[in-house]
């Protein structure tokens, strides 16, 4: 992939990252930051602690600018280009193997991960308020045993393919999922399917139910006390291709026709052979254009000490 010069880019300096297509599906772009890039980013943001970034929204944009500056102002333009291109629309951002060394403790490392994810999200858009956690991001932990009211924290079942933002009245153009920490983990890969690779897309996109409003509502843990209505295929992009908003657990069909349409859609998505697995390392993040990618998670292998801490940001584009 060619990286076009950014506005302030010095063409004589290395941008501090590399870009390669993901082996299982070249739509997904793998962006790898160098150790020097992360060290420079840490230095540029050293005076801004996490509390300041949480309390002062403008510091989040300054944090994003610091990461872009550490990449010679080439990273932001690259990431926006990936997200704006329907043929890609997703990236896995990670660091060189040696780039995570040097943290004094695990809390310092996690705080740095929040900073890094904040920089990335604000380079591509603006995160929405996450009611589940009460901030512009959410942190949560998956353990071996859980009695939550959604599949999000349930380790021993597959989280089916879905889009985020189905049950809120704000636009959710992107989803960022970052792995903060994990222990005693086996399997549990992220699952991805691009809408255009879904083999039954035409069948469901041209179905009589495709543009009919469906009621969507969330369980109490999401802290969203209202229901909304919208179709699964709620809009088309600038080229007339469909954008989706679907999740199996939060749809509330009001009649047999809606119920069977949603059931058959879920069955089709879960059996599609174009779905692929992505292993996300600790400190890495998977970012997808939410309306043209469906995502999910494979089940974990049971272990008494199983623990995975995750961070989520989801929001809208501002360009």
PDB file of N, CA, C and O in Angstrom, residues 106-160:
ATOM      1  N   UNK A 106       1.820  -3.054  35.631  1.00  0.00           N
ATOM      2  CA  UNK A 106       0.715  -3.336  34.713  1.00  0.00           C
ATOM      3  C   UNK A 106      -0.264  -2.173  34.613  1.00  0.00           C
ATOM      4  O   UNK A 106      -0.852  -1.943  33.550  1.00  0.00           O
ATOM      5  N   UNK A 107      -0.468  -1.418  35.711  1.00  0.00           N
ATOM      6  CA  UNK A 107      -1.372  -0.268  35.654  1.00  0.00           C
ATOM      7  C   UNK A 107      -0.826   0.802  34.711  1.00  0.00           C
ATOM      8  O   UNK A 107      -1.583   1.407  33.942  1.00  0.00           O
ATOM      9  N   UNK A 108       0.474   1.030  34.756  1.00  0.00           N
ATOM     10  CA  UNK A 108       1.083   2.007  33.853  1.00  0.00           C
ATOM     11  C   UNK A 108       0.930   1.561  32.407  1.00  0.00           C
ATOM     12  O   UNK A 108       0.657   2.378  31.511  1.00  0.00           O
ATOM     13  N   UNK A 109       1.077   0.274  32.173  1.00  0.00           N
ATOM     14  CA  UNK A 109       0.913  -0.247  30.820  1.00  0.00           C
ATOM     15  C   UNK A 109      -0.530  -0.067  30.344  1.00  0.00           C
ATOM     16  O   UNK A 109      -0.768   0.382  29.221  1.00  0.00           O
ATOM     17  N   UNK A 110      -1.496  -0.396  31.195  1.00  0.00           N
ATOM     18  CA  UNK A 110      -2.901  -0.249  30.815  1.00  0.00           C
ATOM     19  C   UNK A 110      -3.246   1.215  30.546  1.00  0.00           C
ATOM     20  O   UNK A 110      -3.991   1.523  29.609  1.00  0.00           O
ATOM     21  N   UNK A 111      -2.757   2.122  31.361  1.00  0.00           N
ATOM     22  CA  UNK A 111      -3.015   3.541  31.136  1.00  0.00           C
ATOM     23  C   UNK A 111      -2.450   3.989  29.793  1.00  0.00           C
ATOM     24  O   UNK A 111      -3.060   4.798  29.080  1.00  0.00           O
ATOM     25  N   UNK A 112      -1.270   3.479  29.459  1.00  0.00           N
ATOM     26  CA  UNK A 112      -0.696   3.805  28.166  1.00  0.00           C
ATOM     27  C   UNK A 112      -1.566   3.259  27.035  1.00  0.00           C
ATOM     28  O   UNK A 112      -1.766   3.925  26.012  1.00  0.00           O
ATOM     29  N   UNK A 113      -2.101   2.065  27.214  1.00  0.00           N
ATOM     30  CA  UNK A 113      -2.980   1.487  26.195  1.00  0.00           C
ATOM     31  C   UNK A 113      -4.228   2.355  25.991  1.00  0.00           C
ATOM     32  O   UNK A 113      -4.704   2.522  24.863  1.00  0.00           O
ATOM     33  N   UNK A 114      -4.788   2.882  27.072  1.00  0.00           N
ATOM     34  CA  UNK A 114      -5.940   3.775  26.937  1.00  0.00           C
ATOM     35  C   UNK A 114      -5.553   5.021  26.150  1.00  0.00           C
ATOM     36  O   UNK A 114      -6.282   5.480  25.264  1.00  0.00           O
ATOM     37  N   UNK A 115      -4.395   5.591  26.459  1.00  0.00           N
ATOM     38  CA  UNK A 115      -3.906   6.746  25.704  1.00  0.00           C
ATOM     39  C   UNK A 115      -3.777   6.427  24.221  1.00  0.00           C
ATOM     40  O   UNK A 115      -4.198   7.204  23.356  1.00  0.00           O
ATOM     41  N   UNK A 116      -3.166   5.285  23.926  1.00  0.00           N
ATOM     42  CA  UNK A 116      -2.937   4.914  22.536  1.00  0.00           C
ATOM     43  C   UNK A 116      -4.255   4.711  21.794  1.00  0.00           C
ATOM     44  O   UNK A 116      -4.435   5.187  20.664  1.00  0.00           O
ATOM     45  N   UNK A 117      -5.193   4.033  22.426  1.00  0.00           N
ATOM     46  CA  UNK A 117      -6.496   3.821  21.779  1.00  0.00           C
ATOM     47  C   UNK A 117      -7.229   5.140  21.602  1.00  0.00           C
ATOM     48  O   UNK A 117      -7.935   5.348  20.595  1.00  0.00           O
ATOM     49  N   UNK A 118      -7.087   6.052  22.557  1.00  0.00           N
ATOM     50  CA  UNK A 118      -7.700   7.377  22.445  1.00  0.00           C
ATOM     51  C   UNK A 118      -7.131   8.126  21.256  1.00  0.00           C
ATOM     52  O   UNK A 118      -7.869   8.784  20.502  1.00  0.00           O
ATOM     53  N   UNK A 119      -5.825   8.040  21.074  1.00  0.00           N
ATOM     54  CA  UNK A 119      -5.194   8.703  19.938  1.00  0.00           C
ATOM     55  C   UNK A 119      -5.726   8.153  18.624  1.00  0.00           C
ATOM     56  O   UNK A 119      -6.066   8.913  17.702  1.00  0.00           O
ATOM     57  N   UNK A 120      -5.828   6.844  18.530  1.00  0.00           N
ATOM     58  CA  UNK A 120      -6.292   6.225  17.282  1.00  0.00           C
ATOM     59  C   UNK A 120      -7.745   6.593  17.001  1.00  0.00           C
ATOM     60  O   UNK A 120      -8.101   6.976  15.881  1.00  0.00           O
ATOM     61  N   UNK A 121      -8.609   6.503  18.004  1.00  0.00           N
ATOM     62  CA  UNK A 121     -10.029   6.806  17.777  1.00  0.00           C
ATOM     63  C   UNK A 121     -10.232   8.256  17.353  1.00  0.00           C
ATOM     64  O   UNK A 121     -11.088   8.552  16.513  1.00  0.00           O
ATOM     65  N   UNK A 122      -9.434   9.176  17.914  1.00  0.00           N
ATOM     66  CA  UNK A 122      -9.608  10.588  17.580  1.00  0.00           C
ATOM     67  C   UNK A 122      -8.907  10.983  16.289  1.00  0.00           C
ATOM     68  O   UNK A 122      -9.144  12.071  15.767  1.00  0.00           O
ATOM     69  N   UNK A 123      -8.077  10.097  15.750  1.00  0.00           N
ATOM     70  CA  UNK A 123      -7.545  10.321  14.410  1.00  0.00           C
ATOM     71  C   UNK A 123      -8.580   9.998  13.343  1.00  0.00           C
ATOM     72  O   UNK A 123      -8.561  10.583  12.255  1.00  0.00           O
ATOM     73  N   UNK A 124      -9.488   9.074  13.637  1.00  0.00           N
ATOM     74  CA  UNK A 124     -10.471   8.669  12.624  1.00  0.00           C
ATOM     75  C   UNK A 124     -11.861   9.238  12.872  1.00  0.00           C
ATOM     76  O   UNK A 124     -12.701   9.223  11.971  1.00  0.00           O
ATOM     77  N   UNK A 125     -12.147   9.733  14.084  1.00  0.00           N
ATOM     78  CA  UNK A 125     -13.481  10.230  14.363  1.00  0.00           C
ATOM     79  C   UNK A 125     -13.615  10.701  15.797  1.00  0.00           C
ATOM     80  O   UNK A 125     -12.655  11.183  16.397  1.00  0.00           O
ATOM     81  N   UNK A 126     -14.824  10.524  16.350  1.00  0.00           N
ATOM     82  CA  UNK A 126     -15.116  10.968  17.710  1.00  0.00           C
ATOM     83  C   UNK A 126     -15.880   9.867  18.439  1.00  0.00           C
ATOM     84  O   UNK A 126     -16.985   9.500  18.016  1.00  0.00           O
ATOM     85  N   UNK A 127     -15.334   9.324  19.530  1.00  0.00           N
ATOM     86  CA  UNK A 127     -16.050   8.280  20.272  1.00  0.00           C
ATOM     87  C   UNK A 127     -17.336   8.811  20.899  1.00  0.00           C
ATOM     88  O   UNK A 127     -17.399   9.946  21.356  1.00  0.00           O
ATOM     89  N   UNK A 128     -18.345   7.956  20.924  1.00  0.00           N
ATOM     90  CA  UNK A 128     -19.588   8.265  21.616  1.00  0.00           C
ATOM     91  C   UNK A 128     -19.433   7.961  23.107  1.00  0.00           C
ATOM     92  O   UNK A 128     -18.566   7.188  23.510  1.00  0.00           O
ATOM     93  N   UNK A 129     -20.290   8.544  23.916  1.00  0.00           N
ATOM     94  CA  UNK A 129     -20.350   8.203  25.342  1.00  0.00           C
ATOM     95  C   UNK A 129     -20.806   6.760  25.478  1.00  0.00           C
ATOM     96  O   UNK A 129     -21.790   6.344  24.864  1.00  0.00           O
ATOM     97  N   UNK A 130     -20.087   5.964  26.261  1.00  0.00           N
ATOM     98  CA  UNK A 130     -20.437   4.559  26.462  1.00  0.00           C
ATOM     99  C   UNK A 130     -21.163   4.426  27.796  1.00  0.00           C
ATOM    100  O   UNK A 130     -20.544   4.470  28.863  1.00  0.00           O
ATOM    101  N   UNK A 131     -22.478   4.275  27.736  1.00  0.00           N
ATOM    102  CA  UNK A 131     -23.296   4.256  28.945  1.00  0.00           C
ATOM    103  C   UNK A 131     -22.974   3.077  29.852  1.00  0.00           C
ATOM    104  O   UNK A 131     -23.174   3.144  31.065  1.00  0.00           O
ATOM    105  N   UNK A 132     -22.455   1.992  29.281  1.00  0.00           N
ATOM    106  CA  UNK A 132     -22.164   0.819  30.098  1.00  0.00           C
ATOM    107  C   UNK A 132     -21.056   1.102  31.104  1.00  0.00           C
ATOM    108  O   UNK A 132     -21.060   0.567  32.217  1.00  0.00           O
ATOM    109  N   UNK A 133     -20.112   1.980  30.742  1.00  0.00           N
ATOM    110  CA  UNK A 133     -18.954   2.253  31.589  1.00  0.00           C
ATOM    111  C   UNK A 133     -18.937   3.690  32.105  1.00  0.00           C
ATOM    112  O   UNK A 133     -18.222   4.008  33.048  1.00  0.00           O
ATOM    113  N   UNK A 134     -19.701   4.571  31.469  1.00  0.00           N
ATOM    114  CA  UNK A 134     -19.801   5.947  31.939  1.00  0.00           C
ATOM    115  C   UNK A 134     -18.681   6.856  31.472  1.00  0.00           C
ATOM    116  O   UNK A 134     -18.466   7.920  32.060  1.00  0.00           O
ATOM    117  N   UNK A 135     -17.975   6.469  30.418  1.00  0.00           N
ATOM    118  CA  UNK A 135     -16.911   7.297  29.846  1.00  0.00           C
ATOM    119  C   UNK A 135     -17.008   7.238  28.321  1.00  0.00           C
ATOM    120  O   UNK A 135     -17.927   6.617  27.780  1.00  0.00           O
ATOM    121  N   UNK A 136     -16.028   7.860  27.648  1.00  0.00           N
ATOM    122  CA  UNK A 136     -16.006   7.774  26.191  1.00  0.00           C
ATOM    123  C   UNK A 136     -15.457   6.422  25.728  1.00  0.00           C
ATOM    124  O   UNK A 136     -15.423   6.140  24.531  1.00  0.00           O
ATOM    125  N   UNK A 137     -15.030   5.608  26.654  1.00  0.00           N
ATOM    126  CA  UNK A 137     -14.594   4.248  26.366  1.00  0.00           C
ATOM    127  C   UNK A 137     -15.172   3.331  27.440  1.00  0.00           C
ATOM    128  O   UNK A 137     -15.660   3.782  28.481  1.00  0.00           O
ATOM    129  N   UNK A 138     -15.104   2.039  27.186  1.00  0.00           N
ATOM    130  CA  UNK A 138     -15.538   1.047  28.168  1.00  0.00           C
ATOM    131  C   UNK A 138     -14.424   0.040  28.376  1.00  0.00           C
ATOM    132  O   UNK A 138     -13.759  -0.368  27.426  1.00  0.00           O
ATOM    133  N   UNK A 139     -14.205  -0.343  29.634  1.00  0.00           N
ATOM    134  CA  UNK A 139     -13.286  -1.413  29.969  1.00  0.00           C
ATOM    135  C   UNK A 139     -14.080  -2.495  30.693  1.00  0.00           C
ATOM    136  O   UNK A 139     -14.881  -2.205  31.573  1.00  0.00           O
ATOM    137  N   UNK A 140     -13.853  -3.741  30.334  1.00  0.00           N
ATOM    138  CA  UNK A 140     -14.571  -4.835  30.965  1.00  0.00           C
ATOM    139  C   UNK A 140     -13.710  -6.095  30.902  1.00  0.00           C
ATOM    140  O   UNK A 140     -12.760  -6.177  30.112  1.00  0.00           O
ATOM    141  N   UNK A 141     -14.054  -7.069  31.727  1.00  0.00           N
ATOM    142  CA  UNK A 141     -13.252  -8.277  31.863  1.00  0.00           C
ATOM    143  C   UNK A 141     -14.099  -9.514  31.604  1.00  0.00           C
ATOM    144  O   UNK A 141     -15.226  -9.620  32.087  1.00  0.00           O
ATOM    145  N   UNK A 142     -13.561 -10.413  30.822  1.00  0.00           N
ATOM    146  CA  UNK A 142     -14.165 -11.724  30.587  1.00  0.00           C
ATOM    147  C   UNK A 142     -13.465 -12.727  31.493  1.00  0.00           C
ATOM    148  O   UNK A 142     -12.233 -12.813  31.504  1.00  0.00           O
ATOM    149  N   UNK A 143     -14.252 -13.488  32.267  1.00  0.00           N
ATOM    150  CA  UNK A 143     -13.692 -14.488  33.177  1.00  0.00           C
ATOM    151  C   UNK A 143     -14.289 -15.860  32.879  1.00  0.00           C
ATOM    152  O   UNK A 143     -15.222 -15.983  32.078  1.00  0.00           O
ATOM    153  N   UNK A 144     -13.780 -16.862  33.567  1.00  0.00           N
ATOM    154  CA  UNK A 144     -14.226 -18.224  33.315  1.00  0.00           C
ATOM    155  C   UNK A 144     -15.693 -18.419  33.664  1.00  0.00           C
ATOM    156  O   UNK A 144     -16.406 -19.165  32.991  1.00  0.00           O
ATOM    157  N   UNK A 145     -16.165 -17.745  34.706  1.00  0.00           N
ATOM    158  CA  UNK A 145     -17.577 -17.838  35.099  1.00  0.00           C
ATOM    159  C   UNK A 145     -18.177 -16.451  35.152  1.00  0.00           C
ATOM    160  O   UNK A 145     -17.548 -15.500  35.643  1.00  0.00           O
ATOM    161  N   UNK A 146     -19.394 -16.333  34.646  1.00  0.00           N
ATOM    162  CA  UNK A 146     -20.030 -15.023  34.590  1.00  0.00           C
ATOM    163  C   UNK A 146     -21.538 -15.209  34.507  1.00  0.00           C
ATOM    164  O   UNK A 146     -22.032 -16.142  33.869  1.00  0.00           O
ATOM    165  N   UNK A 147     -22.278 -14.323  35.179  1.00  0.00           N
ATOM    166  CA  UNK A 147     -23.740 -14.396  35.153  1.00  0.00           C
ATOM    167  C   UNK A 147     -24.347 -13.137  34.535  1.00  0.00           C
ATOM    168  O   UNK A 147     -25.460 -12.733  34.880  1.00  0.00           O
ATOM    169  N   UNK A 148     -23.608 -12.495  33.603  1.00  0.00           N
ATOM    170  CA  UNK A 148     -24.093 -11.254  33.002  1.00  0.00           C
ATOM    171  C   UNK A 148     -25.299 -11.516  32.112  1.00  0.00           C
ATOM    172  O   UNK A 148     -25.589 -12.655  31.730  1.00  0.00           O
ATOM    173  N   UNK A 149     -25.977 -10.421  31.735  1.00  0.00           N
ATOM    174  CA  UNK A 149     -27.213 -10.535  30.961  1.00  0.00           C
ATOM    175  C   UNK A 149     -26.996 -10.370  29.462  1.00  0.00           C
ATOM    176  O   UNK A 149     -27.939 -10.167  28.713  1.00  0.00           O
ATOM    177  N   UNK A 150     -25.736 -10.424  29.001  1.00  0.00           N
ATOM    178  CA  UNK A 150     -25.458 -10.404  27.566  1.00  0.00           C
ATOM    179  C   UNK A 150     -24.290 -11.325  27.285  1.00  0.00           C
ATOM    180  O   UNK A 150     -23.604 -11.796  28.202  1.00  0.00           O
ATOM    181  N   UNK A 151     -24.039 -11.576  26.006  1.00  0.00           N
ATOM    182  CA  UNK A 151     -22.977 -12.492  25.616  1.00  0.00           C
ATOM    183  C   UNK A 151     -21.587 -11.877  25.744  1.00  0.00           C
ATOM    184  O   UNK A 151     -20.590 -12.576  25.602  1.00  0.00           O
ATOM    185  N   UNK A 152     -21.506 -10.590  25.987  1.00  0.00           N
ATOM    186  CA  UNK A 152     -20.237  -9.878  25.949  1.00  0.00           C
ATOM    187  C   UNK A 152     -19.193 -10.490  26.870  1.00  0.00           C
ATOM    188  O   UNK A 152     -18.024 -10.611  26.518  1.00  0.00           O
ATOM    189  N   UNK A 153     -19.603 -10.870  28.084  1.00  0.00           N
ATOM    190  CA  UNK A 153     -18.663 -11.388  29.070  1.00  0.00           C
ATOM    191  C   UNK A 153     -18.718 -12.911  29.208  1.00  0.00           C
ATOM    192  O   UNK A 153     -18.033 -13.474  30.053  1.00  0.00           O
ATOM    193  N   UNK A 154     -19.516 -13.573  28.432  1.00  0.00           N
ATOM    194  CA  UNK A 154     -19.675 -15.019  28.568  1.00  0.00           C
ATOM    195  C   UNK A 154     -18.630 -15.729  27.711  1.00  0.00           C
ATOM    196  O   UNK A 154     -18.669 -15.685  26.489  1.00  0.00           O
ATOM    197  N   UNK A 155     -17.698 -16.386  28.390  1.00  0.00           N
ATOM    198  CA  UNK A 155     -16.493 -16.891  27.728  1.00  0.00           C
ATOM    199  C   UNK A 155     -16.715 -18.170  26.931  1.00  0.00           C
ATOM    200  O   UNK A 155     -16.018 -18.418  25.952  1.00  0.00           O
ATOM    201  N   UNK A 156     -17.672 -18.992  27.328  1.00  0.00           N
ATOM    202  CA  UNK A 156     -17.732 -20.353  26.797  1.00  0.00           C
ATOM    203  C   UNK A 156     -18.769 -20.530  25.687  1.00  0.00           C
ATOM    204  O   UNK A 156     -19.224 -21.639  25.435  1.00  0.00           O
ATOM    205  N   UNK A 157     -19.119 -19.457  25.052  1.00  0.00           N
ATOM    206  CA  UNK A 157     -19.990 -19.541  23.888  1.00  0.00           C
ATOM    207  C   UNK A 157     -19.492 -18.565  22.840  1.00  0.00           C
ATOM    208  O   UNK A 157     -18.831 -17.578  23.147  1.00  0.00           O
ATOM    209  N   UNK A 158     -19.777 -18.853  21.629  1.00  0.00           N
ATOM    210  CA  UNK A 158     -19.428 -17.972  20.528  1.00  0.00           C
ATOM    211  C   UNK A 158     -20.298 -16.733  20.563  1.00  0.00           C
ATOM    212  O   UNK A 158     -21.522 -16.837  20.736  1.00  0.00           O
ATOM    213  N   UNK A 159     -19.692 -15.561  20.465  1.00  0.00           N
ATOM    214  CA  UNK A 159     -20.473 -14.336  20.305  1.00  0.00           C
ATOM    215  C   UNK A 159     -20.723 -14.158  18.811  1.00  0.00           C
ATOM    216  O   UNK A 159     -19.793 -13.957  18.020  1.00  0.00           O
ATOM    217  N   UNK A 160     -21.975 -14.251  18.410  1.00  0.00           N
ATOM    218  CA  UNK A 160     -22.327 -14.273  17.005  1.00  0.00           C
ATOM    219  C   UNK A 160     -21.980 -12.954  16.302  1.00  0.00           C
ATOM    220  O   UNK A 160     -21.843 -11.901  16.927  1.00  0.00           O
TER     221      UNK A 160
END
